[in-house]
Amino acid sequence: MLKTPSPTATSASGHAEGVSNDEFRAAMSRLGAGVVLVTAQEPPLDPDDPTAPGVEDVGMTATAFLSVSLDPPLVLVSLRTGARMDDLLDEQPLWAVSVLSESQRHIAGRFAMKGRISDRLLFEDLPYVRGEATGAPLMDGALATLECRTEQRVAAGDHTLVIGRVLTARVPSAEGGPLLYFRGRYRQLG
C-alpha cells in the first residue's frame, strides 16, 4: 500500500514534504511588494580612534515590510537572520524607512547588492536628510518616510521579524508611483 504524505509532514530541511526552495521562491515571486530602504546608525566601531567617524550609516533594501497596527502605530520588517541590519537592530533600537518611488530603482539596487562596498560610499552621493527622532538617513524623493523604535523581535525560520513603533511618519513627496518588486525584478505601476 502506497502512503501519501500528510499535508503537515515536514522534511529534515523544515519544508513541507514536496515543497522545494525553488518552488517556494517561484510561488512567492508572484506576490508584488513595495520596496523600502531601511536605515540606521551604527555606533563607532573604534570609539578610541579620534579619526574614526562618530557614527556609520547603514542601509538595506527590503520588500518584506508592512503595517501591523494603527493604535499604536506599528510596522514590521523581515530581516535575514545574521545579516548586518539584523545584527545592528538587535543592539540599536532606532531605525528608519524610506518608501521608495519608481524613480529610485537605483537606490534599491545599490543597497541590495551582495558583496557590496561600504555603506559610507553607498550613501555618499545620495540626497537625504537625517531623521529627527533616529538620526538615520531618510531619502529625498521617497514617497513616505517613517522613523521607528523596535518594540519586539521574533525569530521566524531563517529571518527575524522586527516590529517597530512608528515615532514619525511623513509624506514628503506625492510625485510618481511606488517602486514594486515582482517576479524577481523592480517594476512600476502602469
Coordinates of C-alpha atoms in Angstrom, one line a residue:
M1 CA 0.0 0.0 0.0
L2 CA 1.4 3.4 -1.0
K3 CA 1.3 6.0 1.7
T4 CA 0.7 9.7 0.7
P5 CA 2.5 12.2 2.9
S6 CA 0.4 14.1 5.4
P7 CA -0.2 17.7 4.4
T8 CA 1.5 18.8 7.5
A9 CA 4.5 16.5 7.3
T10 CA 7.9 18.3 7.1
S11 CA 11.2 17.1 5.8
A12 CA 14.5 17.5 7.6
S13 CA 15.1 20.9 5.9
G14 CA 12.0 22.3 7.6
H15 CA 9.9 22.5 4.3
A16 CA 6.6 20.7 3.9
E17 CA 7.3 17.5 2.0
G18 CA 7.1 18.2 -1.7
V19 CA 8.0 21.9 -1.4
S20 CA 11.5 22.8 -2.6
N21 CA 13.3 26.1 -2.1
D22 CA 12.9 26.9 -5.8
E23 CA 9.1 26.1 -5.8
F24 CA 8.6 28.3 -2.8
R25 CA 10.7 31.1 -4.2
A26 CA 8.8 30.9 -7.6
A27 CA 5.4 31.0 -5.9
M28 CA 6.3 33.9 -3.7
S29 CA 7.8 35.9 -6.6
R30 CA 4.2 36.2 -7.9
L31 CA 3.4 38.4 -4.9
G32 CA 4.1 42.1 -5.8
A33 CA 5.7 44.0 -3.0
G34 CA 6.6 47.6 -2.3
V35 CA 10.3 48.4 -1.9
V36 CA 11.8 50.3 1.0
L37 CA 15.2 51.3 2.2
V38 CA 15.7 50.5 5.9
T39 CA 18.4 52.7 7.5
A40 CA 20.0 53.0 10.9
Q41 CA 23.1 54.4 12.6
E42 CA 25.8 52.1 13.8
P43 CA 27.9 53.3 16.8
P44 CA 31.6 54.0 16.1
L45 CA 33.5 50.7 15.7
D46 CA 36.5 52.1 17.4
P47 CA 35.4 54.9 19.9
D48 CA 39.1 55.4 20.9
D49 CA 40.2 56.4 17.4
P50 CA 39.8 60.2 17.0
T51 CA 39.9 59.9 13.2
A52 CA 37.1 57.4 13.1
P53 CA 33.7 58.7 12.1
G54 CA 31.3 59.3 15.1
V55 CA 28.6 57.0 13.6
E56 CA 28.2 55.0 10.4
D57 CA 25.1 55.0 8.4
V58 CA 23.8 51.5 7.4
G59 CA 21.2 50.8 4.8
M60 CA 19.3 47.8 3.4
T61 CA 16.7 47.3 0.7
A62 CA 13.6 45.4 1.8
T63 CA 10.4 44.1 0.3
A64 CA 9.0 42.4 3.3
F65 CA 7.7 45.5 5.1
L66 CA 4.1 46.1 6.3
S67 CA 1.8 47.9 8.6
V68 CA 0.9 45.9 11.7
S69 CA -1.3 48.2 13.8
L70 CA -2.9 51.7 13.8
D71 CA -3.2 52.0 17.5
P72 CA -0.4 52.1 18.5
P73 CA 1.2 52.7 15.1
L74 CA 3.4 49.6 14.4
V75 CA 5.2 48.3 11.3
L76 CA 7.2 45.1 10.6
V77 CA 10.3 44.4 8.6
S78 CA 11.6 40.9 7.9
L79 CA 15.5 40.6 8.1
R80 CA 17.6 37.6 7.2
T81 CA 19.0 36.3 10.5
G82 CA 22.6 37.2 10.9
A83 CA 22.5 39.9 8.2
R84 CA 24.3 43.2 9.1
M85 CA 21.0 45.0 9.6
D86 CA 19.6 42.2 11.8
D87 CA 22.7 42.3 14.0
L88 CA 22.6 46.1 14.2
L89 CA 18.9 46.3 15.1
D90 CA 19.5 43.7 17.8
E91 CA 21.7 46.3 19.5
Q92 CA 20.3 49.6 18.1
P93 CA 16.6 50.1 18.7
L94 CA 16.2 53.2 16.4
W95 CA 15.8 52.8 12.7
A96 CA 14.0 54.4 9.7
V97 CA 12.3 53.5 6.5
S98 CA 12.1 55.4 3.2
V99 CA 9.2 54.1 0.9
L100 CA 11.0 54.3 -2.5
S101 CA 9.4 55.8 -5.6
E102 CA 9.6 54.4 -9.1
S103 CA 12.4 56.8 -9.9
Q104 CA 14.5 55.4 -7.0
R105 CA 15.3 52.0 -8.6
H106 CA 19.0 52.8 -8.5
I107 CA 18.8 53.2 -4.7
A108 CA 17.1 49.9 -4.2
G109 CA 19.6 48.1 -6.4
R110 CA 22.6 49.8 -4.7
F111 CA 21.6 48.7 -1.2
A112 CA 20.5 45.1 -2.4
M113 CA 23.9 44.2 -3.8
K114 CA 25.7 41.2 -2.4
G115 CA 29.3 41.7 -1.5
R116 CA 28.8 45.4 -1.9
I117 CA 31.2 48.2 -1.0
S118 CA 31.0 50.1 2.3
D119 CA 27.7 51.7 3.3
R120 CA 29.6 55.0 3.6
L121 CA 30.3 55.0 -0.1
L122 CA 26.7 53.9 -0.9
F123 CA 25.3 56.9 0.8
E124 CA 27.9 59.3 -0.5
D125 CA 26.1 60.8 -3.5
L126 CA 22.5 60.3 -2.4
P127 CA 20.4 63.3 -1.2
Y128 CA 18.9 62.6 2.2
V129 CA 18.0 64.3 5.5
R130 CA 18.6 62.9 9.0
G131 CA 15.5 61.8 10.9
E132 CA 14.8 64.0 13.9
A133 CA 13.9 61.0 16.1
T134 CA 16.5 58.5 15.0
G135 CA 19.3 60.4 13.2
A136 CA 19.0 57.8 10.4
P137 CA 19.1 58.8 6.7
L138 CA 15.7 59.5 5.1
M139 CA 15.9 59.6 1.3
D140 CA 14.9 62.7 -0.6
G141 CA 12.2 61.9 -3.1
A142 CA 10.8 59.0 -1.1
L143 CA 7.0 58.6 -1.2
A144 CA 6.9 58.4 2.6
T145 CA 9.4 58.2 5.5
L146 CA 8.9 56.6 8.9
E147 CA 11.1 56.6 12.0
C148 CA 10.8 53.7 14.3
R149 CA 11.8 52.2 17.7
T150 CA 12.0 48.4 18.0
E151 CA 9.2 47.0 20.2
Q152 CA 9.7 43.3 19.6
R153 CA 11.9 40.9 17.7
V154 CA 10.5 37.5 16.7
A155 CA 12.6 34.6 15.3
A156 CA 10.9 33.1 12.2
G157 CA 12.8 30.4 10.4
D158 CA 15.8 32.0 8.7
H159 CA 14.6 35.5 9.3
T160 CA 13.9 37.9 12.2
L161 CA 10.7 39.9 12.3
V162 CA 11.4 43.3 13.7
I163 CA 8.3 45.1 14.9
G164 CA 8.8 48.8 15.4
R165 CA 6.7 51.6 16.9
V166 CA 6.4 54.5 14.5
L167 CA 7.8 57.7 16.0
T168 CA 7.4 59.9 13.0
A169 CA 5.6 59.5 9.7
R170 CA 5.9 61.9 6.8
V171 CA 4.7 62.1 3.2
P172 CA 7.4 64.4 1.7
S173 CA 6.6 63.7 -1.9
A174 CA 3.4 62.9 -3.7
E175 CA 5.1 62.7 -7.1
G176 CA 5.3 59.4 -9.1
G177 CA 4.2 55.9 -8.2
P178 CA 5.7 53.3 -5.9
L179 CA 8.7 51.1 -6.8
L180 CA 7.5 47.5 -6.8
Y181 CA 9.2 44.1 -6.8
F182 CA 7.6 41.3 -8.8
R183 CA 8.9 38.1 -10.4
G184 CA 12.5 38.9 -9.4
R185 CA 12.6 42.4 -10.9
Y186 CA 11.9 46.0 -9.9
R187 CA 8.7 47.3 -11.6
Q188 CA 6.4 50.3 -11.6
L189 CA 2.7 50.7 -11.8
G190 CA 1.0 51.1 -15.2

